[in-house]
Structures are given as structure tokens and as C-alpha cells.
CSV table of C-alpha atoms in Angstrom, one decimal:
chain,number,residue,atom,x,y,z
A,20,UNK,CA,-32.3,5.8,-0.6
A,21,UNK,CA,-31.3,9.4,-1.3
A,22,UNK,CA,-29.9,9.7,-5.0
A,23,UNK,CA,-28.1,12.7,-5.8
A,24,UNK,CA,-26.9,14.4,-8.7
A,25,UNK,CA,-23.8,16.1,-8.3
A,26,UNK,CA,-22.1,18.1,-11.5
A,27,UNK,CA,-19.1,16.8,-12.7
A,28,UNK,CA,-16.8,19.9,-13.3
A,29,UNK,CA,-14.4,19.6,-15.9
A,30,UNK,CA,-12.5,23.1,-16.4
A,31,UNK,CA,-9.0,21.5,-17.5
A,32,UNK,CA,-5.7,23.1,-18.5
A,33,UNK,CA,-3.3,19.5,-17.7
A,34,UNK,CA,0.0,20.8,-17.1
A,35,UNK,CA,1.9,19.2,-14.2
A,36,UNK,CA,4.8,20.8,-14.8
A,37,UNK,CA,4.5,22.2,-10.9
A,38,UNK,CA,4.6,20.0,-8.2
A,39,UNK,CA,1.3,19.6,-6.5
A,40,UNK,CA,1.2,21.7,-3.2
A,41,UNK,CA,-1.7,20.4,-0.8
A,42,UNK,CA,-1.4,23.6,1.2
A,43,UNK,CA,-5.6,24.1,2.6
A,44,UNK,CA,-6.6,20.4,1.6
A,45,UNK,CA,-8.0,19.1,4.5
A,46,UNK,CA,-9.2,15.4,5.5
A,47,UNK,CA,-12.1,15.0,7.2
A,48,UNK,CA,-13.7,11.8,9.0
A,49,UNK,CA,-17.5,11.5,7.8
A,50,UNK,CA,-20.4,9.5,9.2
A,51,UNK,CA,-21.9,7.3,6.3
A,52,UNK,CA,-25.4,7.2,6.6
A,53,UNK,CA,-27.8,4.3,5.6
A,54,UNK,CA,-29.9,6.8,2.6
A,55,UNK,CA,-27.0,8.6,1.3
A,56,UNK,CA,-25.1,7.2,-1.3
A,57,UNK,CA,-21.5,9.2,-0.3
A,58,UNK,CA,-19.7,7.2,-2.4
A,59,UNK,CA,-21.3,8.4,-6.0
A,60,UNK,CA,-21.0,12.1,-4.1
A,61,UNK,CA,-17.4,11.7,-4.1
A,62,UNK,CA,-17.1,10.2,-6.7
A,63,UNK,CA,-18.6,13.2,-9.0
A,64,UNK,CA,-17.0,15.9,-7.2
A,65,UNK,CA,-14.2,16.8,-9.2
A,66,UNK,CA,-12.5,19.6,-10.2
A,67,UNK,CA,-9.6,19.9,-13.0
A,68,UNK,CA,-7.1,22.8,-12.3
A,69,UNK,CA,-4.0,24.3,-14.2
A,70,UNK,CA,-1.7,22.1,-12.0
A,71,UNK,CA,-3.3,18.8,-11.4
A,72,UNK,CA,-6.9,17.9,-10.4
A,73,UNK,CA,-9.0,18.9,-7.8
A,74,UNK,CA,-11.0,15.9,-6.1
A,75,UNK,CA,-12.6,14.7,-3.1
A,76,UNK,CA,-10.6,12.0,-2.5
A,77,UNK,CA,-11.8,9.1,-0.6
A,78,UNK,CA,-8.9,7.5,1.4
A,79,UNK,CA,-10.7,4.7,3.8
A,80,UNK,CA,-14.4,3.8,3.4
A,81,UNK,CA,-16.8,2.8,5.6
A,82,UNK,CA,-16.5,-0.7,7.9
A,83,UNK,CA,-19.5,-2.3,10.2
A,84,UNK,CA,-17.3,-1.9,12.5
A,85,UNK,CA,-16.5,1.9,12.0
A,86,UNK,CA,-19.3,3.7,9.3
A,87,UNK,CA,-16.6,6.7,8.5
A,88,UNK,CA,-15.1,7.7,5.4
A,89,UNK,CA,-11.9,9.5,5.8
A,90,UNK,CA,-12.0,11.9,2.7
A,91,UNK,CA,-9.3,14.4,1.7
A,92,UNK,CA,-11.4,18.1,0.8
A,93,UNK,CA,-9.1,20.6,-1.8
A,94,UNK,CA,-9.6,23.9,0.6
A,95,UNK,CA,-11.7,24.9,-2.9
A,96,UNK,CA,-14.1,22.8,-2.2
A,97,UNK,CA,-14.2,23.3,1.8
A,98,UNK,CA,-17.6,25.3,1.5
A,99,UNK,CA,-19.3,23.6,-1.0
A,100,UNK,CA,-18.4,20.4,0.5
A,101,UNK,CA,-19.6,21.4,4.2
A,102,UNK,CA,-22.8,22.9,2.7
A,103,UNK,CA,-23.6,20.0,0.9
A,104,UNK,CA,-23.0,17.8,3.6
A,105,UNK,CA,-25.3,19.8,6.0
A,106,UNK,CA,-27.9,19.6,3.5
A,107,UNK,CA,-27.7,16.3,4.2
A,108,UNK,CA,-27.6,16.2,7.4
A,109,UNK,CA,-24.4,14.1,7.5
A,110,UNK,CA,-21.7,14.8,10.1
A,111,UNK,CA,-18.1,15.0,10.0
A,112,UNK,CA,-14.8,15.9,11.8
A,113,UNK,CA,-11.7,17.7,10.7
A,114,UNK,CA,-9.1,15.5,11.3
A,115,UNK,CA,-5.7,16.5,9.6
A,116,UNK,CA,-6.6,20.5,8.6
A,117,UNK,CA,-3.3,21.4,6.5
A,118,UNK,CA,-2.3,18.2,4.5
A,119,UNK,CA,0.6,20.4,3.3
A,120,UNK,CA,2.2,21.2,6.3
A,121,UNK,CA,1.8,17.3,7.4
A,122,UNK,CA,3.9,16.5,4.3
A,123,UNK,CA,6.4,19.4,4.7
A,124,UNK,CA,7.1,18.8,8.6
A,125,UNK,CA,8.2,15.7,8.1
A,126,UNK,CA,9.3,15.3,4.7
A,127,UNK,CA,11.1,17.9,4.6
A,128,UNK,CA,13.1,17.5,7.6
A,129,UNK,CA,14.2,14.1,6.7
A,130,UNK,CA,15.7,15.2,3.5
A,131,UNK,CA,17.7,17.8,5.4
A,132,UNK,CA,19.4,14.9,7.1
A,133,UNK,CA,20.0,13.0,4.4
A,134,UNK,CA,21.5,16.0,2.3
A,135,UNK,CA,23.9,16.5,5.9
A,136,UNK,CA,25.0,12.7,5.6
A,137,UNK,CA,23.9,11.6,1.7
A,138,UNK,CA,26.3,8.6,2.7
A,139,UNK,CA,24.5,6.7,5.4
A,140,UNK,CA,21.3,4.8,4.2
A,141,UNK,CA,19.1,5.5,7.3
A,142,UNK,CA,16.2,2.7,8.0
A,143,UNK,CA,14.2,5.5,9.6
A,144,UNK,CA,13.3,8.0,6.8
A,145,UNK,CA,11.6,7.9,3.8
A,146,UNK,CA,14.0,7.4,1.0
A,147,UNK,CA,13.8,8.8,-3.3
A,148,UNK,CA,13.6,5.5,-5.9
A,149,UNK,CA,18.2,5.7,-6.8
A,150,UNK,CA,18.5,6.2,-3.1
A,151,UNK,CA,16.7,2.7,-2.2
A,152,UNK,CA,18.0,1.4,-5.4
A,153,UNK,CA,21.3,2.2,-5.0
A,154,UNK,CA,20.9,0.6,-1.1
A,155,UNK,CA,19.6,-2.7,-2.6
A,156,UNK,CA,22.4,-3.0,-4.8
A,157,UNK,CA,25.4,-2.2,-2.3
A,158,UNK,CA,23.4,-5.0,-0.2
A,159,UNK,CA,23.1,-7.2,-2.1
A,160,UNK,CA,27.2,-7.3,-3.1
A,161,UNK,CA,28.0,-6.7,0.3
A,162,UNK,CA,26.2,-9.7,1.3
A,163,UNK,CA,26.3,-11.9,-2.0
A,164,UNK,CA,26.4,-15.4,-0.1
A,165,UNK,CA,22.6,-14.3,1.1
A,166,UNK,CA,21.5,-11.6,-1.1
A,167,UNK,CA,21.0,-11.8,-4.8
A,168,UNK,CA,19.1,-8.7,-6.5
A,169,UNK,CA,17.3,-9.1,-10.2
A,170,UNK,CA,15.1,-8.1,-12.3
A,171,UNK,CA,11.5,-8.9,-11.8
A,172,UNK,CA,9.2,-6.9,-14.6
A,173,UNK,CA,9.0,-3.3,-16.1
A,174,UNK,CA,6.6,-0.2,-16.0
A,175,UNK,CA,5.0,1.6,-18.6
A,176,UNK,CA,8.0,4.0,-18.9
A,177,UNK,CA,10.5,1.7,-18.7
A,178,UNK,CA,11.9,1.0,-15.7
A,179,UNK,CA,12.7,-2.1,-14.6
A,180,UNK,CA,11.4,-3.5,-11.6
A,181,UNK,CA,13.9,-4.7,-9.1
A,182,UNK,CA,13.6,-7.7,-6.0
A,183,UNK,CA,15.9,-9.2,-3.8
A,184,UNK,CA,16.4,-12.7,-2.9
A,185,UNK,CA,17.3,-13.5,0.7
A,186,UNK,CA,18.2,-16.6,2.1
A,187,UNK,CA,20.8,-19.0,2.5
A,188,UNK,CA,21.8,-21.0,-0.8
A,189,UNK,CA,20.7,-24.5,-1.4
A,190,UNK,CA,18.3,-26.6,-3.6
A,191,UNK,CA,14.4,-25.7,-5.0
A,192,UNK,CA,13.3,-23.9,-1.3
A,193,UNK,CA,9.7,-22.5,-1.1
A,194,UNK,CA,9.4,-18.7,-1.4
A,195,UNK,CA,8.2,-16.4,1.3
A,196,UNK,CA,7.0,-13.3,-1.2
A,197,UNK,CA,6.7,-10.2,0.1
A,198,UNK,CA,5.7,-7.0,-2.0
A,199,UNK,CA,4.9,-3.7,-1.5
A,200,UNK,CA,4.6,0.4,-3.0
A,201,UNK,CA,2.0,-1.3,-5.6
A,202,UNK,CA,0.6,2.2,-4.3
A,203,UNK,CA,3.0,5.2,-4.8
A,204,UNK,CA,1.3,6.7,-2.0
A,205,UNK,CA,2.1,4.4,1.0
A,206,UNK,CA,5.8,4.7,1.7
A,207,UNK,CA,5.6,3.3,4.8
A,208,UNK,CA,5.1,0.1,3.1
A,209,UNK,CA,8.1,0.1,1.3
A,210,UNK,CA,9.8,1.2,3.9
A,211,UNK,CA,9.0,-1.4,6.1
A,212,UNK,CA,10.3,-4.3,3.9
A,213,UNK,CA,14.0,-2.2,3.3
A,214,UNK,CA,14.2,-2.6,7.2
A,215,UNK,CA,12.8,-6.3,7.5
A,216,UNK,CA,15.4,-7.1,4.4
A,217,UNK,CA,18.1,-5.7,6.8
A,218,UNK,CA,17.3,-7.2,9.9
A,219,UNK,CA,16.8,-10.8,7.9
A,220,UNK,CA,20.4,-10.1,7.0
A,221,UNK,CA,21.6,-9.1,10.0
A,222,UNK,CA,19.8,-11.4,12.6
A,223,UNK,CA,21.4,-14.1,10.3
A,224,UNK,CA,25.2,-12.4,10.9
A,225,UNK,CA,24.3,-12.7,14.4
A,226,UNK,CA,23.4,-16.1,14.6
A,227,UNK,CA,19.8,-15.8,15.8
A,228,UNK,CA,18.2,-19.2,15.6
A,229,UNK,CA,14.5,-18.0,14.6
A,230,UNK,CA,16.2,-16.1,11.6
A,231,UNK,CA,18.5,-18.7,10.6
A,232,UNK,CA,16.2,-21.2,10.8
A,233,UNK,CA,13.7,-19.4,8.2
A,234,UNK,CA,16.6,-18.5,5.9
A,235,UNK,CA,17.6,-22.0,5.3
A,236,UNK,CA,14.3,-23.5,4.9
A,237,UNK,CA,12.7,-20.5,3.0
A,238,UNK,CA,13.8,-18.1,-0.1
A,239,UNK,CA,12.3,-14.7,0.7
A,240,UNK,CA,11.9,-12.7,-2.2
A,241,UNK,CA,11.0,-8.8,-1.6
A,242,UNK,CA,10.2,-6.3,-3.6
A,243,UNK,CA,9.8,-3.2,-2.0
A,244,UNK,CA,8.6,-1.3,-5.4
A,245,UNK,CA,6.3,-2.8,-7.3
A,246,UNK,CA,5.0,1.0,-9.0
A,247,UNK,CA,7.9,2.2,-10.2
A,248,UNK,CA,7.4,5.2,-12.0
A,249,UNK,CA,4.4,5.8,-9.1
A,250,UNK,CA,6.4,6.1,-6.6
A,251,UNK,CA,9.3,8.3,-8.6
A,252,UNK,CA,6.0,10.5,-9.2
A,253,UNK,CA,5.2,10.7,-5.5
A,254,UNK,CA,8.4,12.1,-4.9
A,255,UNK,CA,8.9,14.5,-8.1
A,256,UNK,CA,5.5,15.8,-8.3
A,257,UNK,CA,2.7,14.4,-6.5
A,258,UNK,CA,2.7,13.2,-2.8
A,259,UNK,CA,-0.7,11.3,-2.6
A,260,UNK,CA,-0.3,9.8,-5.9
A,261,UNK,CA,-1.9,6.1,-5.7
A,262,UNK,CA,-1.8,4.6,-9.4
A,263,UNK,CA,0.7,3.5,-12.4
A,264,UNK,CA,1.5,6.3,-15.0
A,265,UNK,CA,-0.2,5.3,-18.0
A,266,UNK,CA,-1.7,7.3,-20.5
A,267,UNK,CA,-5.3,5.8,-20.4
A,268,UNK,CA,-7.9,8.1,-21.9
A,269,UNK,CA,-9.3,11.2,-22.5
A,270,UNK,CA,-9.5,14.4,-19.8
A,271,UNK,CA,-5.2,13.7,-19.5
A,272,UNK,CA,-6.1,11.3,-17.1
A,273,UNK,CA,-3.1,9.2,-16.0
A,274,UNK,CA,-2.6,5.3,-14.4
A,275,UNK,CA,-4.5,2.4,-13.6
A,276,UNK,CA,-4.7,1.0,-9.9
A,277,UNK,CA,-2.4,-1.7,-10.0
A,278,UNK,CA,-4.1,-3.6,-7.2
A,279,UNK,CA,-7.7,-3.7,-9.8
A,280,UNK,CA,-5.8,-5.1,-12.7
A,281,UNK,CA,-5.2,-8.7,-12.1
A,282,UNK,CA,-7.6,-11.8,-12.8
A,283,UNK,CA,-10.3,-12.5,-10.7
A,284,UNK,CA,-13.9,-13.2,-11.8
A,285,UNK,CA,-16.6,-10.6,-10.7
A,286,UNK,CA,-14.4,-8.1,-12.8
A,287,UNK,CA,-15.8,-4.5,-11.8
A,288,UNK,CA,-17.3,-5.2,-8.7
A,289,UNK,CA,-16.9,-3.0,-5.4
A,290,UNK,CA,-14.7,-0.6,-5.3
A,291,UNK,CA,-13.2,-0.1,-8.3
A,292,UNK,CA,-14.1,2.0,-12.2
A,293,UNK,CA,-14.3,2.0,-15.5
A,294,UNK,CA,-13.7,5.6,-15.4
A,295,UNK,CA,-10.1,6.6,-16.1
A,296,UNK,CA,-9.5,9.5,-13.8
A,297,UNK,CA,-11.0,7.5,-10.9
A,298,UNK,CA,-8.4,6.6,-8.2
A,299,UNK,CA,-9.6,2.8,-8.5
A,300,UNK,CA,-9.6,2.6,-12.6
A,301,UNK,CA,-9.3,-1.2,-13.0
A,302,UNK,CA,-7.7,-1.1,-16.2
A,303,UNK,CA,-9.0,-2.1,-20.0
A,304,UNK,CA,-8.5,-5.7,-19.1
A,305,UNK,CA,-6.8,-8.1,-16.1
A,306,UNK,CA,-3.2,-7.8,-16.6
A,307,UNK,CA,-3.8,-4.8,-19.2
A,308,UNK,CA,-0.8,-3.3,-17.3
A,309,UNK,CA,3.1,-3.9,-17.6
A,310,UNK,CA,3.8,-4.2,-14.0
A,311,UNK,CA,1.4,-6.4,-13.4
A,312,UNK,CA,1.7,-8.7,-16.3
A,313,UNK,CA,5.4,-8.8,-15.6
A,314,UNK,CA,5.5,-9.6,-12.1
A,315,UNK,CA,2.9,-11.8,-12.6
A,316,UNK,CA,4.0,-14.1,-14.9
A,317,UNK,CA,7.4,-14.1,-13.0
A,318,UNK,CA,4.9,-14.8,-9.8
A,319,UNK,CA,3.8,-18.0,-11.4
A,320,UNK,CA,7.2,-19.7,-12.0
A,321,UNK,CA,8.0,-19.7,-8.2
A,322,UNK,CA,7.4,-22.5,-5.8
A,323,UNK,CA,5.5,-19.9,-3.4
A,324,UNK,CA,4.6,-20.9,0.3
A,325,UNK,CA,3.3,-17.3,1.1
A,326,UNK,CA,2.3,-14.6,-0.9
A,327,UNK,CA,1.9,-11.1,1.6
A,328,UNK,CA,1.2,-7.9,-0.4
A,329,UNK,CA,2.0,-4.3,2.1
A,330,UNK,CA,0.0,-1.4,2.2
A,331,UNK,CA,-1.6,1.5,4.6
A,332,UNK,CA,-3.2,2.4,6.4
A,333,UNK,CA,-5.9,0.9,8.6
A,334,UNK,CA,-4.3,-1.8,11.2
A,335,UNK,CA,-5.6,-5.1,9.0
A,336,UNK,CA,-4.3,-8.8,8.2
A,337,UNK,CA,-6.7,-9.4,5.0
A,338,UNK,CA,-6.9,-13.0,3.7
A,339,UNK,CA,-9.1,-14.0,0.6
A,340,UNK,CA,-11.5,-13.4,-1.0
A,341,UNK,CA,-12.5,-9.7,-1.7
A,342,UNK,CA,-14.5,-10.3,-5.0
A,343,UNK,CA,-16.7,-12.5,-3.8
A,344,UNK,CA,-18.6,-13.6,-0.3
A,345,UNK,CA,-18.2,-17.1,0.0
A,346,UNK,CA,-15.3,-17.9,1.9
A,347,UNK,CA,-12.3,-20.1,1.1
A,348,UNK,CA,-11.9,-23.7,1.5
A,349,UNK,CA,-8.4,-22.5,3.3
A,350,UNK,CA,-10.5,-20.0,5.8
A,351,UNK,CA,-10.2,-21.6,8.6
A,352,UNK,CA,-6.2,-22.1,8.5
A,353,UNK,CA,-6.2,-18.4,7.1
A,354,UNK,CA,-7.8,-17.2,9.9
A,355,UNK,CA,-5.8,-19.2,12.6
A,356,UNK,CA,-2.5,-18.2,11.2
A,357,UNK,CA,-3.9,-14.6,10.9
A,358,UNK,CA,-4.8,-14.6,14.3
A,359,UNK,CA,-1.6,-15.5,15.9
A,360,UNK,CA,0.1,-13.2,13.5
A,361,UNK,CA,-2.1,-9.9,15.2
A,362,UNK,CA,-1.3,-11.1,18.6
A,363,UNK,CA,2.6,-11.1,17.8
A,364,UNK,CA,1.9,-7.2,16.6
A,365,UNK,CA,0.3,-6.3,19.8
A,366,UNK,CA,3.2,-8.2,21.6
A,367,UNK,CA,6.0,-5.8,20.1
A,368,UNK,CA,4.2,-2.3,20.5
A,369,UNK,CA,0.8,-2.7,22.0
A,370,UNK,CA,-0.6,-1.8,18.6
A,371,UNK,CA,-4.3,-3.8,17.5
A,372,UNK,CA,-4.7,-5.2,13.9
A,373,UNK,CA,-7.8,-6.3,12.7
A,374,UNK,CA,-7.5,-9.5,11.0
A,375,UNK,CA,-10.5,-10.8,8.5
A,376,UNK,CA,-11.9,-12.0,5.2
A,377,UNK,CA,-10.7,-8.3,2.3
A,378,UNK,CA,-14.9,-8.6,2.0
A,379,UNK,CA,-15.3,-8.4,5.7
A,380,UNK,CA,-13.1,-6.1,7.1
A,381,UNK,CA,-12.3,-3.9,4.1
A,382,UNK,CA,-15.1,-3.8,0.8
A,383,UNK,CA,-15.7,-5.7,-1.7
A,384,UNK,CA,-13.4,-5.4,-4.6
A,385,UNK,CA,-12.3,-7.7,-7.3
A,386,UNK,CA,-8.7,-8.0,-9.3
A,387,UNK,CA,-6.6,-7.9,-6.1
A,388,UNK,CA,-3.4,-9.4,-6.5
A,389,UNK,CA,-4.2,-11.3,-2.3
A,390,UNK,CA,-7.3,-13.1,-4.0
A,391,UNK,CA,-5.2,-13.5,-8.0
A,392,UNK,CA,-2.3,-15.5,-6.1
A,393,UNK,CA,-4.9,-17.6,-3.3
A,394,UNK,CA,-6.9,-18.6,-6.2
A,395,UNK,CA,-5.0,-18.9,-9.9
A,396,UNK,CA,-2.0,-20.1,-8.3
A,397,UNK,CA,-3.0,-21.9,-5.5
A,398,UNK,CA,-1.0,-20.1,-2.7
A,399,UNK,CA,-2.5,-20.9,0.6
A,400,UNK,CA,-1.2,-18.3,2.7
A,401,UNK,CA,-2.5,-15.2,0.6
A,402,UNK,CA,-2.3,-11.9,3.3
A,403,UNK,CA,-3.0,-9.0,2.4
A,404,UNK,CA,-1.3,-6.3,5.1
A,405,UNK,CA,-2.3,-3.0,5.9
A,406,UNK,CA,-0.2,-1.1,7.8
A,407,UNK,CA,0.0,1.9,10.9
A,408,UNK,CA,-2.0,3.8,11.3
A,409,UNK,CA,-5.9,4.3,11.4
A,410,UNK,CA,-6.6,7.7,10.2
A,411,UNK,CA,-4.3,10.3,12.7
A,412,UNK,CA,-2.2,10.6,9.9
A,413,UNK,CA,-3.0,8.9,7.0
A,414,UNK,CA,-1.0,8.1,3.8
A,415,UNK,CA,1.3,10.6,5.5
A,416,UNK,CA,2.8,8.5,8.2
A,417,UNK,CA,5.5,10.7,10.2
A,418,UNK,CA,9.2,8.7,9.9
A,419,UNK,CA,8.9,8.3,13.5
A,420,UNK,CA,6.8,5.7,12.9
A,421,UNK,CA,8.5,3.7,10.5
A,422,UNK,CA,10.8,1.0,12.7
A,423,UNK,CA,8.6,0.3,15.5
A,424,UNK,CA,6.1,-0.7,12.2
A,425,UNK,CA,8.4,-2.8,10.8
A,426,UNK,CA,9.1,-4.2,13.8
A,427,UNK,CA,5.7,-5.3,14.7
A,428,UNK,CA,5.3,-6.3,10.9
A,429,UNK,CA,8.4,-8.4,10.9
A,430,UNK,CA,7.5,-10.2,14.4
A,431,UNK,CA,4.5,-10.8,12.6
A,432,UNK,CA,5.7,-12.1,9.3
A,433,UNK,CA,7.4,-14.8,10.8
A,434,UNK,CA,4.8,-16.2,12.7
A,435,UNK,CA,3.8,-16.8,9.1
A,436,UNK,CA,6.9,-18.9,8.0
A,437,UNK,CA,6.9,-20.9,11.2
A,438,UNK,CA,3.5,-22.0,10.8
A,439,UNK,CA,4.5,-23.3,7.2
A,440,UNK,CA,7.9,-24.5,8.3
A,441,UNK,CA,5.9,-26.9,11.0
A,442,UNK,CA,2.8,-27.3,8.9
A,443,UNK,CA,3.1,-27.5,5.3
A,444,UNK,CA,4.9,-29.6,3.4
């Protein structure tokens, strides 16, 4: 196996007083090869900049099924990156060559409606922190013989983290959980549950049977930001920011990936770091993290039937375990539930999801929250979704998109509560 020794660049001035413009970062699809080690590659090429940071950075490994990395090149780095690569003799393909004007053509124009009509809360754009906040509170009073919203943890700069409970009132009912934005990055996620919390809502208005039905028998607690201050950052400054904002370490390296810092054993294995500026830092310790002590410990006082965490992208219904490769003693029911929910997604759209073991169709990686909840607290039905789409466009998922994906999700979901409603005691 080829080892390579790349030079870590460190040339930093950290002032991110400018919001980070992605204008000539382009993302490329690259064929792994069996003697390369691309990971350490990307992993070392790193830049720091008056601004922000300059970084290769890697946003889907490579699967058996599909041995490409989609990678995200600074325009900086373009011709070293390409001559590198030739050396070699890896191949690639441009796939989204202006990551700026992705963001800006689609971004941009949805806040020009919004600013037009500030009023009207609009289930097909992407929506700033006070505006979803300020939505989940006028819900929830609007609709206070469904809805109740509360506080669920904090973040590292003190915000409180908010959920909603949906369902119709009466005695200690299961909990359908449902989170999402543990990722700044992936608005569609979050998205997608503000328009599954108002079609839960309204279905119910409507009398709908299916809805109904699942209301009465289940609680279903969302929380459609888990990283706070993350997200708030994705907006204000960053776009493709993944992690929390903690102060961790030296270099004015920021945040810890949320989805590395909760207990499982294996700690540091696969795809996640010790080193703080790494997209994947795991944390100090499991739990090192307000919001996922917080949530966590609020986690383990509910009666949970299902526990789904939402991301993007890649088309995948993940079930435990990621950390390790034996499977679990719930596999089979896992993958039969998993199955049937993929095939309700292809119903709605025509759209395919993978469905799998996180080891198996993703990478290895340990302190998940999917495997944390399957194992510490014994929730059977642990999922783990990633959503549209599979590399077009990325983290960057146009607003077009963002209904028929929560339709397909939602169709999906509930395949999930009727198999507990008629299975599980």
C-alpha cells in the first residue's frame, strides 16, 4: 500500500469576521483505489487562511457498492490537488464546479421571497434559526390540544434547544423521536421534519385515519435542531459548516462532531479524530459536549418506541451497529422494517434508498447517537436516515427539492410506527 506524506500547511491569521465565500471550490467525485490511502491525503491537506480554513473536504467516502469519494477542492488547491492526483494515477470527475454559485442561486433567491412576504412561513425554503423558532412556537399555541413545545438541552453558547411534542393527549404513550440538524450543514434535514410536524398536524385536522391513528397511540417528539449554534453559524457565516462551536484546542480550531461524541465502545474507530480541526473530531470524551449530554440525558427518561436521527445526503435507512461488525440481535426485524420503509419511498417519487447495517452501507464509525440509543437504551427501532440526494448537489440541496423529500420521508416514517403499533407491545 502506497503511503504518502503530504505537508500539513498551517499559515493562520483566524479571523472569521467575513462570511466564508466558496466562490472557485469545486467538488469532485474520485475513484478510491485499493494502494492509495486518500483518506490520510485529505486528511493532511489543509490550508489556514485570513478568513477561515482552506481544506479538502471529504463529503461521502467510498462504499462496495460505489468506490468514490465526493471531495470539496478550495479553487487554491485545484492544481496541486489534480497534479497530485495524476501522480497517482487516480481519476476523478468535476461534479459541482462553482460551490458558490450553487449556494447563491438558490439561497439567495429564497430569501428574496421571504423578505417580499416575511409573514408567511413557507414549507418549501430553507428557513434562519428565529424564523423556525418563531414557527414552532406560533404552532404550537395555535394547536395547544396537539402541540406542546419545550426545552430539551443547551449548546455551548447558550442556547436552549427546543422540541415539539405532537400527539393527542392521554396517559404514558411510547415516543416516536425524531431528530435532526445534529449537522449544521444539512438543512434539508431540518427541513424535512418542520413539514412532517405540519402535515402530522394537519392530516389530524382532517381526519385522516392513518394519522389519527398514530397520534393517539404514539407521542412524537421532533426536534428539528439539535446544533444550535451550528446551524445559526451556517447561516451567519459559514454554509458548509458541519460541527458544534466549541472552543477545543489550539490552531483556533472550533466544534466537535456531535454525531462522534456519544457512548459506544470502540471509541475512535473509523471515521472519526482526535485531531481538533478535523471535520469528525470525536470530542475529549462521550458526552464531552453540552448538546449531547443534554439531549441525552433527557433521551433516557422517555419511554421510546423509535429513535430516527435525519441527515444528507446519500439515499440510506442505517440501522445499528456502526462501531462494530457483528450484527444486532434485533437485525433481522431492523432490516424487515427497513425494507418496507425504502419501498414506501420509491412508492411516493420513484426515488431508491439503500437500506443496511451504518458498517455496511456507510463506514465504520463509533459514538453515533443510531448505535448510543439501539444499545444503552435499548430502543429497538434505531434508524439512522440519510436523505436526497446522492452527490448532484450535495449538502446544497436546491429548495425545490425539499417537499417531495419530506414527503417520501414521511410516507416512510410511518411505515415505522405501524409496524410498532401492530408488533410491539
Amino acid at each position: 500500500m502506497v503511503r504518502l506524506g503530504v505537508l500539513l500547511l498551517l499559515l493562520c491569521v483566524f479571523s472569521h469576521a467575513e462570511r466564508v465565500n466558496y466562490s472557485g471550490y469545486q467538488v469532485w467525485h474520485v475513484k478510491a483505489q485499493d494502494d492509495v490511502r486518500l483518506d490520510d491525503v485529505f486528511e493532511s491537506l489543509q490550508v489556514c487562511i485570513k478568513g477561515g480554513r482552506d481544506y479538502v473536504d471529504v463529503w461521502r467516502r467510498p462504499l462496495p457498492t460505489s468506490p468514490v469519494y465526493h471531495v470539496m477542492i478550495p479553487g487554491r488547491l485545484i492544481e496541486h490537488v489534480t497534479q497530485l492526483l495524476r501522480h497517482m494515477n487516480v481519476t476523478y470527475d468535476v461534479w459541482i464546479d462553482d460551490v458558490q454559485r450553487l449556494i447563491s442561486d438558490d439561497t439567495m433567491k429564497g430569501r428574496l421571497r421571504h423578505r417580499r412576504n416575511p409573514r408567511v412561513f413557507r414549507f418549501n425554503e430553507y428557513h434562519k434559526y428565529d424564523e423556525i423558532l418563531g414557527w414552532m412556537e406560533k404552532f404550537a399555541r395555535v394547536n395547544s390540544d396537539l402541540v406542546s413545545l419545550f426545552q430539551v438541552g443547551s449548546t455551548y453558547e447558550g442556547r436552549r434547544i427546543m422540541a415539539m411534542k405532537i400527539g393527542v393527549p392521554g396517559g404514558n404513550k411510547q415516543v416516536i423521536w425524531q431528530d435532526s440538524l445534529i449537522h449544521a450543514r444539512e438543512w434539508i434535514s431540518g427541513a424535512t421534519l418542520l413539514w412532517l410536524s405540519h402535515k402530522l398536524v394537519r392530516n389530524y385536522r382532517q381526519h385522516e385515519a392513518d394519522v389519527t391513528s398514530l397520534l393517539r397511540r404514539f407521542d412524537w417528539i421532533v426536534l428539528p435542531v439539535w446544533n444550535v449554534d451550528g446551524y445559526i453559524y451556517s447561516w451567519t457565516k459559514d454554509r458548509l459548516w458541519r460541527k458544534s462551536r466549541t472552543n477545543v484546542g489550539p490552531f483556533g480550531c472550533k466544534g466537535v462532531d456531535l454525531n462522534r461524541n456519544f457512548y459506544t465502545p470502540n471509541r475512535g474507530a473509523g471515521i472519526s479524530s482526535d485531531y481538533t480541526c478535523s471535520g469528525v473530531y470525536q470530542g475529549n470524551s462521550p458526552f464531552s459536549e453540552p448538546e449531547s449530554s443534554s439531549v441525552s440525558r433527557y433521551l433516557s427518561t422517555l419511554n421510546l418506541a423509535a429513535f430516527i436521527s435525519i441527515h444528507s445526503y446519500a439515499q440510506y435507512w442505517l440501522y445499528p451497529y456502526g462501531y462494530k461488525s457483528t450484527s444486532s440481535e434485533d437485525n433481522e426485524d431492523l432490516k424487515r422494517v427497513a425494507l418496507e420503509a425504502v419501498a414506501a419511498i420509491k412508492r411516493t417519487h420513484g426515488k431508491e434508498y439503500k437500506q443496511g447495517r451504518v458498517i455496511d452501507l456507510a463506514y465504520e464509525v463509533a459514538g453515533g447517537s443510531v448505535d448510543w440509543a439501539h444499545q444503552s437504551l435499548c430502543v429497538k427501532y434505531s434508524y439512522g436516515v440519510e436523505l436526497r440526494d446522492r452527490g448532484k448537489h450535495g449538502f446544497i440541496l436546491p429548495r425545490r427539492y425539499i417537499v417531495p423529500t419530506a414527503e417520501e420521508y414521511f410516507e416512510a416514517v410511518k411505515v415505522v410506527a405501524r409496524h410498532i403499533a401492530r408488533n410491539e407491545t
